[in-house]
Short mmCIF file of C-alpha atoms in Angstrom, two decimals:
data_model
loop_
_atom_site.label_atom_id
_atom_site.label_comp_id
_atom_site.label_asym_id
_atom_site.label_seq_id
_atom_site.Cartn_x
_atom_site.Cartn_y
_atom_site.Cartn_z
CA UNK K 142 7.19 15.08 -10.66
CA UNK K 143 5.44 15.11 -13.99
CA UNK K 144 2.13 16.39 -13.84
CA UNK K 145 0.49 12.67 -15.46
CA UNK K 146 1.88 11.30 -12.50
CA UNK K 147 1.02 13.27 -10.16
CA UNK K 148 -2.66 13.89 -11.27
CA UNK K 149 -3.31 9.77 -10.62
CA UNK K 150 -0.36 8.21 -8.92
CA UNK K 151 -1.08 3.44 -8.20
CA UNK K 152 -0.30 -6.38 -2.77
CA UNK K 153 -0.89 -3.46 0.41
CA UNK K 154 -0.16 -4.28 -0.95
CA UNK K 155 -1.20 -2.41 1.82
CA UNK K 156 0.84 -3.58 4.77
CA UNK K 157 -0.01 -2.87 8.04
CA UNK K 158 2.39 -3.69 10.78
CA UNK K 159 -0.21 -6.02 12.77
CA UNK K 160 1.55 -6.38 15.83
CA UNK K 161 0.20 -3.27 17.40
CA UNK K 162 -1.79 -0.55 15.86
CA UNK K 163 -2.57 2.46 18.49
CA UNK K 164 -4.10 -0.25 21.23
CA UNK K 165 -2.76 0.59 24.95
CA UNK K 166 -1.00 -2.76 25.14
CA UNK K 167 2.92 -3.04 25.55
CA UNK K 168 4.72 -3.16 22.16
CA UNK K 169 5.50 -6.84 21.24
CA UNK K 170 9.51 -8.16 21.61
CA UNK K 171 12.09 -6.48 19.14
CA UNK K 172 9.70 -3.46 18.77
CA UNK K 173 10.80 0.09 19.24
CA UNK K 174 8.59 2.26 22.14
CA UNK K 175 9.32 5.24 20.34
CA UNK K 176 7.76 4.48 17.38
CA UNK K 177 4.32 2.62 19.30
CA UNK K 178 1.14 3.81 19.58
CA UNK K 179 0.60 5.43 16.19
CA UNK K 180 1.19 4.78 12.63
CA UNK K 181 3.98 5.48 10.01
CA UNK K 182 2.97 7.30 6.74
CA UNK K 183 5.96 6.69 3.80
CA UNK K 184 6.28 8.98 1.26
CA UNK K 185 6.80 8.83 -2.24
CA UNK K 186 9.19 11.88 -2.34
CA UNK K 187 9.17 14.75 -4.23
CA UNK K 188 11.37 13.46 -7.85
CA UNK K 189 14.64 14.58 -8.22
CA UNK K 190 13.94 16.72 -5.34
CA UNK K 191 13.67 14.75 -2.06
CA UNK K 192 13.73 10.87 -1.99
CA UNK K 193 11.29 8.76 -0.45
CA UNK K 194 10.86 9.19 3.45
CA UNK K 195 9.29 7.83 6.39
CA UNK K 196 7.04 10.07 9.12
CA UNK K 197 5.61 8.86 12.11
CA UNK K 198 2.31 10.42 13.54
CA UNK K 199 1.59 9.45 17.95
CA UNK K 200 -1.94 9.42 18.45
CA UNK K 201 -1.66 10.34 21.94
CA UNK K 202 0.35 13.67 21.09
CA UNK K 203 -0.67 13.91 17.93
CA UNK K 204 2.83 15.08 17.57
CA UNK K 205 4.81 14.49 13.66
CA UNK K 206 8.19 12.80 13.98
CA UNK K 207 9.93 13.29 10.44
CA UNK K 208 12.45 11.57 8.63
CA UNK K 209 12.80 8.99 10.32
CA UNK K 210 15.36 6.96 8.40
CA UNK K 211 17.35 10.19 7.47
CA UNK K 212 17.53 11.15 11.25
CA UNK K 213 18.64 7.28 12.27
CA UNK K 214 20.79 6.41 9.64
CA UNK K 215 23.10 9.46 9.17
CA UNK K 216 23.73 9.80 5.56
CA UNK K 217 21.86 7.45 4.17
CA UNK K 218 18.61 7.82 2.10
CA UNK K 219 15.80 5.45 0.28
CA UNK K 220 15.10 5.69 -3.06
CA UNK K 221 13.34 8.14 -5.38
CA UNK K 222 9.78 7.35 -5.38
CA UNK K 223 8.62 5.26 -2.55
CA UNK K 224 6.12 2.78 -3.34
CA UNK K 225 5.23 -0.10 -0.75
CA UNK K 226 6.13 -0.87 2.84
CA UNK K 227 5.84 -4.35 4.54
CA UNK K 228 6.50 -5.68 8.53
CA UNK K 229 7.67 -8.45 9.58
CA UNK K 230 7.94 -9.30 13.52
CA UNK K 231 11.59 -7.71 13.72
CA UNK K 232 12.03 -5.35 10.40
CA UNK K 233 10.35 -3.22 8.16
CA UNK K 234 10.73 -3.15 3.99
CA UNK K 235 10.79 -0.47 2.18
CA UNK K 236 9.98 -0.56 -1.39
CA UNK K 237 11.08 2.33 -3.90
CA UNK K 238 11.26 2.67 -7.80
CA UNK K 239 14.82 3.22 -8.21
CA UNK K 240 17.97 1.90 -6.50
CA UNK K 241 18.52 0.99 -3.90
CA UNK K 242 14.92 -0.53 -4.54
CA UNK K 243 14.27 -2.36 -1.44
CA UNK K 244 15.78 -1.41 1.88
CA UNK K 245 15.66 -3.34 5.42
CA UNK K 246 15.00 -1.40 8.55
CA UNK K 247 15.10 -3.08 12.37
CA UNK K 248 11.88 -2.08 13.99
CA UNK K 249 14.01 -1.97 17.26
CA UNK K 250 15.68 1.04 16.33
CA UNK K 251 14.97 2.07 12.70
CA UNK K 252 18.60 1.11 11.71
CA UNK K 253 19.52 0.23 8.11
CA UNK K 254 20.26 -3.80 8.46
CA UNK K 255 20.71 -4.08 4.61
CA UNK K 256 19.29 -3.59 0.87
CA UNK K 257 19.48 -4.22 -2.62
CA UNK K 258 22.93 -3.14 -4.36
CA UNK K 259 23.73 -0.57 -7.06
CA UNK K 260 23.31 -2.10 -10.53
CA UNK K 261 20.73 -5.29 -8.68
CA UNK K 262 17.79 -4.42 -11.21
CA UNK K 263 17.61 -2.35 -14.32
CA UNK K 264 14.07 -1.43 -13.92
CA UNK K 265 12.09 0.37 -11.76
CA UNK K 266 10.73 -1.98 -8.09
CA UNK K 267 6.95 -2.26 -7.53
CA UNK K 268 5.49 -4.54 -4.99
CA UNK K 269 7.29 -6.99 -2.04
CA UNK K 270 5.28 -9.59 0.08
CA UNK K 271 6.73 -11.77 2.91
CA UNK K 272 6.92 -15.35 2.27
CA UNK K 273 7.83 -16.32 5.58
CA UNK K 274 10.90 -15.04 7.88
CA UNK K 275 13.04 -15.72 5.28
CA UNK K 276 12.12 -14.98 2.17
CA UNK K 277 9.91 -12.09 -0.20
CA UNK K 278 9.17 -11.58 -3.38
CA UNK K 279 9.74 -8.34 -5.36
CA UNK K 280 7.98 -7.42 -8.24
CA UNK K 281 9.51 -4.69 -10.41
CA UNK K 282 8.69 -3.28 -13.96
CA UNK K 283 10.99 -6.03 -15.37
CA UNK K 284 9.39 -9.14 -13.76
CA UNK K 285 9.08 -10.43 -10.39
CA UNK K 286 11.96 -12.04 -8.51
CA UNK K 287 12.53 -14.26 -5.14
CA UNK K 288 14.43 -12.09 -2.45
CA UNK K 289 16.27 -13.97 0.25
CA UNK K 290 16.02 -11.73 3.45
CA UNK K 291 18.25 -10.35 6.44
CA UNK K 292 20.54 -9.66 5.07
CA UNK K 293 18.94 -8.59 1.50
CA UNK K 294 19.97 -10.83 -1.80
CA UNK K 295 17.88 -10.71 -5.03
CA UNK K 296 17.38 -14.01 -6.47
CA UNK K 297 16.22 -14.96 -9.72
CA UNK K 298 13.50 -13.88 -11.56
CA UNK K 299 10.51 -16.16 -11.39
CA UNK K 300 8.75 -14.40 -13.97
CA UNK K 301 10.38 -12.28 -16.55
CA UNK K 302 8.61 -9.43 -18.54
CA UNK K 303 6.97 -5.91 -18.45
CA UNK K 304 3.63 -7.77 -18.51
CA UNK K 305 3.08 -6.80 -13.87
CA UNK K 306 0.47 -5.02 -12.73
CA UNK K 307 2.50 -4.74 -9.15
CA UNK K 308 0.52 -6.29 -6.95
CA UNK K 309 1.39 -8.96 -4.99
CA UNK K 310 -0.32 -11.40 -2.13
CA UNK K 311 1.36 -14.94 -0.58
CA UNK K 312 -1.50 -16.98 1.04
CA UNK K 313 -1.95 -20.51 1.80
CA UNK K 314 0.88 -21.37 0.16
CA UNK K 315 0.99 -19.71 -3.18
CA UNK K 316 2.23 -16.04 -4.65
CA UNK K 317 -0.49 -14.28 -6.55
CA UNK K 318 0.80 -11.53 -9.40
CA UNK K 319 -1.47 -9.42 -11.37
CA UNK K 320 -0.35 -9.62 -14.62
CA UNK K 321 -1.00 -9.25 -18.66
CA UNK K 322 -1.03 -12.28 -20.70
CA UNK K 323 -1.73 -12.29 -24.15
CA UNK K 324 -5.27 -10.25 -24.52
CA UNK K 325 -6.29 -9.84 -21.44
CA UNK K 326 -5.56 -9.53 -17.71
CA UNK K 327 -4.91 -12.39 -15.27
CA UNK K 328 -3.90 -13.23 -11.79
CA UNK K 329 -0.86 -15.34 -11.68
CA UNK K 330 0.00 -18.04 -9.59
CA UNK K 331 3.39 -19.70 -8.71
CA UNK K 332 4.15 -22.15 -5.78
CA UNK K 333 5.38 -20.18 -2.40
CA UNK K 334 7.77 -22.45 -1.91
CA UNK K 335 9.37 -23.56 -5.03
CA UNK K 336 8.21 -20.23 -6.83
CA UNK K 337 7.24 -22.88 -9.68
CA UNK K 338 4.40 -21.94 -11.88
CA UNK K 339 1.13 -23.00 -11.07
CA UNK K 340 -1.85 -21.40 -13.40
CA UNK K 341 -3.52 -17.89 -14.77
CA UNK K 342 -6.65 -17.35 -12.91
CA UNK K 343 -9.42 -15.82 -15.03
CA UNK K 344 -9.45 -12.51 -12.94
CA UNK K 345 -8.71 -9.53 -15.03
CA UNK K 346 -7.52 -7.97 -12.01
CA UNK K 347 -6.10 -4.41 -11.79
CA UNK K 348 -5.65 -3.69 -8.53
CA UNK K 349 -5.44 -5.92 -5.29
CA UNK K 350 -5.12 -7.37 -2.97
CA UNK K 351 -7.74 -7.81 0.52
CA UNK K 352 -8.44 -10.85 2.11
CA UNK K 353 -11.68 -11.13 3.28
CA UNK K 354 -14.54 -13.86 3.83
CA UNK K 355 -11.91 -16.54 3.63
CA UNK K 356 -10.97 -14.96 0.10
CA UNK K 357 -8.58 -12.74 -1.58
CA UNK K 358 -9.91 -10.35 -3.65
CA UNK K 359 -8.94 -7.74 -6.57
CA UNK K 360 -10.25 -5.05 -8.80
CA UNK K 361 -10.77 -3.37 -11.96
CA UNK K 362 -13.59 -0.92 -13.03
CA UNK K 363 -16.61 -1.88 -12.03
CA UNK K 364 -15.49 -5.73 -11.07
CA UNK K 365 -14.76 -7.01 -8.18
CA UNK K 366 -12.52 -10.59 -8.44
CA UNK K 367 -13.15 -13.10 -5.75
CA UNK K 368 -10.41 -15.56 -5.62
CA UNK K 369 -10.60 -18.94 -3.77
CA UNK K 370 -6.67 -19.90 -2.86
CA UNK K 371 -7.02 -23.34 -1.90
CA UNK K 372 -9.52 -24.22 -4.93
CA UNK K 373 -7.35 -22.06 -7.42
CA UNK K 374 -10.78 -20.58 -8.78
CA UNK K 375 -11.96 -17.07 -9.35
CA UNK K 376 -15.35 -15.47 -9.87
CA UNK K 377 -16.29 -12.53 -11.35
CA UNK K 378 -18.60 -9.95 -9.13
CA UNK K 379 -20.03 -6.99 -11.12
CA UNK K 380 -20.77 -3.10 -8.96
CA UNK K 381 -23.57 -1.41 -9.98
CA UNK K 382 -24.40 2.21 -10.24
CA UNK K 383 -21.85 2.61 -13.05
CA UNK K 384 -19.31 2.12 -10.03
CA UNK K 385 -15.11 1.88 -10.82
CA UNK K 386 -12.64 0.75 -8.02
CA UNK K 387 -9.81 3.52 -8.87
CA UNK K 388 -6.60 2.46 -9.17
CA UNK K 389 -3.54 4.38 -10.85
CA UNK K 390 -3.58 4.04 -14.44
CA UNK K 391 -0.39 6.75 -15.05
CA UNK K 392 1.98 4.92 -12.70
CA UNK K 393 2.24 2.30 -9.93
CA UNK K 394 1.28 3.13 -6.54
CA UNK K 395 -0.36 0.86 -3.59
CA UNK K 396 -4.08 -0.57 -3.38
CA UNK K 397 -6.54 1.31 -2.04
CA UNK K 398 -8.70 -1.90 -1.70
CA UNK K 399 -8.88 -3.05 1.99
CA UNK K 400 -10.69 -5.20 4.31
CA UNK K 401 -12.80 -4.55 6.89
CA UNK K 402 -11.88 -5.71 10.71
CA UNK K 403 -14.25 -8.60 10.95
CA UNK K 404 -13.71 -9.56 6.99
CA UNK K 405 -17.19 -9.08 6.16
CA UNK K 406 -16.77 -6.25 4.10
CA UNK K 407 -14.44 -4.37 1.36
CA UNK K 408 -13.55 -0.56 1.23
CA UNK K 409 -12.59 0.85 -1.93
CA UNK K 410 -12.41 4.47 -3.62
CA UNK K 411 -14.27 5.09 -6.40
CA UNK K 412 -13.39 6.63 -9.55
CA UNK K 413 -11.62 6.08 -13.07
CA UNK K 414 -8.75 8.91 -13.71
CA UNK K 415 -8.99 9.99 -10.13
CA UNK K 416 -10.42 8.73 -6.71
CA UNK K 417 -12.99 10.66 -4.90
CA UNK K 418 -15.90 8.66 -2.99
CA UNK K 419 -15.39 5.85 -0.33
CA UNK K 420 -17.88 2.57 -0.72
CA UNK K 421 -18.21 -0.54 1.32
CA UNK K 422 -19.30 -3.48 -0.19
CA UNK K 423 -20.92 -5.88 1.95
CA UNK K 424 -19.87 -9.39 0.99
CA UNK K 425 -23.37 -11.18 2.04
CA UNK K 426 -25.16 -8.99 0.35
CA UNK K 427 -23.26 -8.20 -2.77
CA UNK K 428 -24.21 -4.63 -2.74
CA UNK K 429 -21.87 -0.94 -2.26
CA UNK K 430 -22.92 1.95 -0.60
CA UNK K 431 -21.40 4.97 -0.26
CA UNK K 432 -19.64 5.06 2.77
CA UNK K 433 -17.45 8.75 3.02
CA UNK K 434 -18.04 11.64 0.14
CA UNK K 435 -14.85 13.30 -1.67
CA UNK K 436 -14.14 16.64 0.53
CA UNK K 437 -14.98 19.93 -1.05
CA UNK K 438 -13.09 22.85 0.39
CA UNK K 439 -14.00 26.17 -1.51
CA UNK K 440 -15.82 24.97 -4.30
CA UNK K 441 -13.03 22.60 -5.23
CA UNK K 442 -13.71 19.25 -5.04
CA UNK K 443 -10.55 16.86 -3.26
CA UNK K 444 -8.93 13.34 -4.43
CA UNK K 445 -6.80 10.72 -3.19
CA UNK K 446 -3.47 10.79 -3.21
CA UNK K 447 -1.33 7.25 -3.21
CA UNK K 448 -3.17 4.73 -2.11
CA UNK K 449 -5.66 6.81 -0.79
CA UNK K 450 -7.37 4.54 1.47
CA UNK K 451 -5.81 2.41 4.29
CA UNK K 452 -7.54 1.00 6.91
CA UNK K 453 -6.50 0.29 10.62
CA UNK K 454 -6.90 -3.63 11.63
CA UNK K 455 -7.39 -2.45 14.99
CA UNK K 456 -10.10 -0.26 15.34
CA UNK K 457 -11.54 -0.73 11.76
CA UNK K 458 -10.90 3.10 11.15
CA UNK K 459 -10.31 4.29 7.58
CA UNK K 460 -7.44 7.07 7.09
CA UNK K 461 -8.19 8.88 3.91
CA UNK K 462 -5.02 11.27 2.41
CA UNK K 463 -7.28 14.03 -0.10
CA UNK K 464 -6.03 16.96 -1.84
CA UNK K 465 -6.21 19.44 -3.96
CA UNK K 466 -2.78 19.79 -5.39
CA UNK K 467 -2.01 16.48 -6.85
CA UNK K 468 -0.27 15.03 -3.25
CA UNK K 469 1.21 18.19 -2.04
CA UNK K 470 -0.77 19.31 0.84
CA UNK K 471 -3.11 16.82 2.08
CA UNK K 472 -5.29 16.40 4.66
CA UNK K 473 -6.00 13.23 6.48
CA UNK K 474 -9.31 12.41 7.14
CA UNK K 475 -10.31 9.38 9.85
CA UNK K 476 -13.60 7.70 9.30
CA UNK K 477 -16.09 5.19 10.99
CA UNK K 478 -15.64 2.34 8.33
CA UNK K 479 -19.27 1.09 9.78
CA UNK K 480 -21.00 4.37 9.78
CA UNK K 481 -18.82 6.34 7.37
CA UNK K 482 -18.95 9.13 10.17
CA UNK K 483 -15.71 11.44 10.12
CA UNK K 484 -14.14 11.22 13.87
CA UNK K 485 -11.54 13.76 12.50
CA UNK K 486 -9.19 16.05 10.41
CA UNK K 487 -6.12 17.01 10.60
CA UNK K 488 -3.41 18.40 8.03
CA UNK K 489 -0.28 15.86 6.75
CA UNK K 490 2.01 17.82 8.50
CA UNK K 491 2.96 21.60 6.93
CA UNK K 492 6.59 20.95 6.13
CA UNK K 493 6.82 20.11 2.78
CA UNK K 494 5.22 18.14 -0.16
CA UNK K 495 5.57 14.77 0.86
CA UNK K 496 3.37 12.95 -1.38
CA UNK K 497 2.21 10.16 0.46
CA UNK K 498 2.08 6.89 -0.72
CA UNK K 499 0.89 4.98 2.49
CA UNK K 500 0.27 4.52 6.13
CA UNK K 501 1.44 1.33 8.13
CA UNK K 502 -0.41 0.72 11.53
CA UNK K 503 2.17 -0.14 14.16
#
C-alpha cells in the first residue's frame, strides 16, 4: 500500500453485530455457535498483495480463527481494501473498495449468499447502512446508491458525484450522507423510504456517525455536530484544549467516533494527520477528558490504525488497534471506557500484516 495511505488510513459506520457481543447467553436464531462469544476484526488487506479478510478472536480461548471467508467459501475472496462491515439478524455485509464491492455472508455458516457483479460500479465503494431487511444504501466514491438485498442488486444512484465523505447513518426514517456542497461541508438528508431528497443540514461534518442522547452525532477538528433527526436541525459544539476528532484525511476508512453503553457519552481519538489519545466527552457537561494515552513502546510513540476505536455495546469496553508500522503489527488494547483503565493487551495475531480496518461485536 502506498505509504500516504498507510500513514492515516478513514456510518460504523461502525457496525456492531448487536445481537450478542461476548455475553454467556445462547446465540440468537440463524446465528452460527462457532463464531459466538467473541468479535470479528475485518481487514483491509494488504494491496495487490492479499485482499480484504475476516478473523475471528473467542474471548474464552482467546484463540485466532483466520480467514474466515477464504476457509468457508473455497475459492472465493472479497475485495482489495476492506472498508465497512454491517449485521443484520441473518447476514453480514461486507464493504470493500474495489469489485466485487459489497458481498453478503449468512451468519449461520459464513457462506457467500450473493454480491455486487463485475462491471456494477466504476468507482471505488465506501460506506453501507441497513434500511430495513430489505434494503441498504451504498455509498461509493461516485455517489451513493439504493441496494436491494438477499440476493444483492444495486439500484440507482440517489445522489450522483465525488462530493461523499462515506459516512452513512438511517434513523427515524431518513439516510444521513456526509457530503461537500458548494463551499463547505454538509450532512445530507434523503427520505429512507423513497430515497427522495430532503435538505443539507448545516453540519460540516467529517466523520460520523454515533447516536447518543437521543441524537446522532458527527465530527470534524475540533467540532462536534449534534444532529436532531426528527427536527432536521443541527448544532454546532466546539472541544477545547486545541482538541481534533481524527479522521482519515489520505483515504476512506471507518469512524472512530462511538457511543458509550448508556448514550451519555462519546469516545473519539484525537489527532489531525494521525490518531493517538482517547477522550470521552460527556454530553451533560459538554466537556472531554482524556480517557486512554497513545502507547509508547521504546521511545516510539503508537497510532491508530483503521478506525482505531470501536467500542463493545455490551460491556462498554473500548478495543483500541495501535501501531507502530502504519497497520502492520498491531496490538489491541481493551479499556474501561468509564475509567480509561487498560484490562488488557494482546498482539493482532502474528501471521501477517492484516491492516485492520474494524471489529464487529457478535
Amino acid at each position: 500500500m502506498k505509504k500516504s495511505l498507510l500513514f492515516a488510513l478513514a456510518a460504523m459506520v461502525f457496525a456492531a453485530c448487536s445481537d450478542d457481543n461476548g455475553s454467556t447467553t445462547p446465540p440468537p436464531p440463524g446465528a452460527s455457535p462457532k463464531y459466538q462469544g467473541g468479535f470479528y476484526v475485518y481487514n483491509e488487506g494488504s494491496y495487490g498483495r492479499t485482499p480484504a479478510s475476516v478473523n475471528y478472536y473467542d474471548k474464552t480461548t482467546g484463540e485466532w480463527s483466520l480467514n474466515l471467508y477464504q476457509e468457508n467459501n473455497e475459492g472465493e475472496k472479497l475485495g482489495n481494501t476492506g472498508t465497512v462491515a454491517v449485521c443484520s439478524d441473518d447476514n453480514v455485509y461486507f464493504v470493500s473498495k474495489e469489485t466485487p464491492w459489497l458481498v453478503e455472508v449468512g451468519l449461520e455458516d459464513f457462506l457467500k449468499k450473493s454480491a455486487l457483479p463485475d462491471g456494477a460500479l466504476t468507482g471505488q465503494a465506501y460506506g453501507f447502512a441497513l434500511i430495513d431487511g430489505k434494503h441498504g444504501v451504498l455509498t461509493t466514491s461516485e455517489g451513493a446508491y439504493s441496494v436491494s438485498l438477499d440476493p444483492l442488486e444495486l439500484g440507482d444512484a440517489f445522489f450522483e458525484g465525488r462530493g461523499l465523505g462515506g459516512d452513512v447513518a438511517v434513523k427515524d426514517g431518513r439516510v444521513f450522507l456526509t457530503a461537500s456542497a458548494g463551499e463547505g461541508d454538509v450532512v445530507k438528508v434523503y427520505d429512507a423510504s423513497t430515497l427522495a431528497f430532503v435538505k443539507d443540514l448545516p453540519a460540516a461534518a467529517k466523520t460520523g456517525f454515533a447516536e447518543a442522547g437521543g441524537m446522532l452525532w458527527a465530527a470534524a477538528g475540533n467540532k462536534l455536530f449534534k444532529i436532531n433527526t426528527t427536527a432536521l436541525t443541527s448544532e454546532e459544539v466546539t472541544l477545547g484544549d486545541d482538541l481534533s476528532v481524527y479522521y482519515n484525511q489520505w483515504a476512506y476508512t471507518p469512524t472512530g467516533l462511538h457511543a458509550s453503553k448508556k448514550g451519555d457519552a462519546l469516545y473519539f481519538v484525537e489527532g489531525s494527520s494521525s490518531g493517538y489519545d482517547v477522550y470521552r466527552f460527556t454530553i451533560a457537561t459538554g466537556a472531554a477528558e482524556k480517557l486512554f494515552p497513545a502507547p509508547e513502546v521504546d521511545g516510539t510513540r503508537y497510532s491508530v490504525y483503521g478506525a482505531g476505536l470501536n467500542a463493545d455495546p455490551e460491556s462498554d469496553d473500548l478495543y483500541l488497534f495501535y501501531t507502530a508500522d502504519w497497520g502492520g503489527h498491531a496490538t489491541i488494547y481493551v479499556v474501561d471506557g468509564t475509567t480509561g483503565e487498560q484490562k488488557k493487551s494482546f498482539p493482532y495475531t502474528d501471521a501477517e500484516y492484516w491492516f485492520p480496518s474494524m471489529i464487529l461485536f457478535r
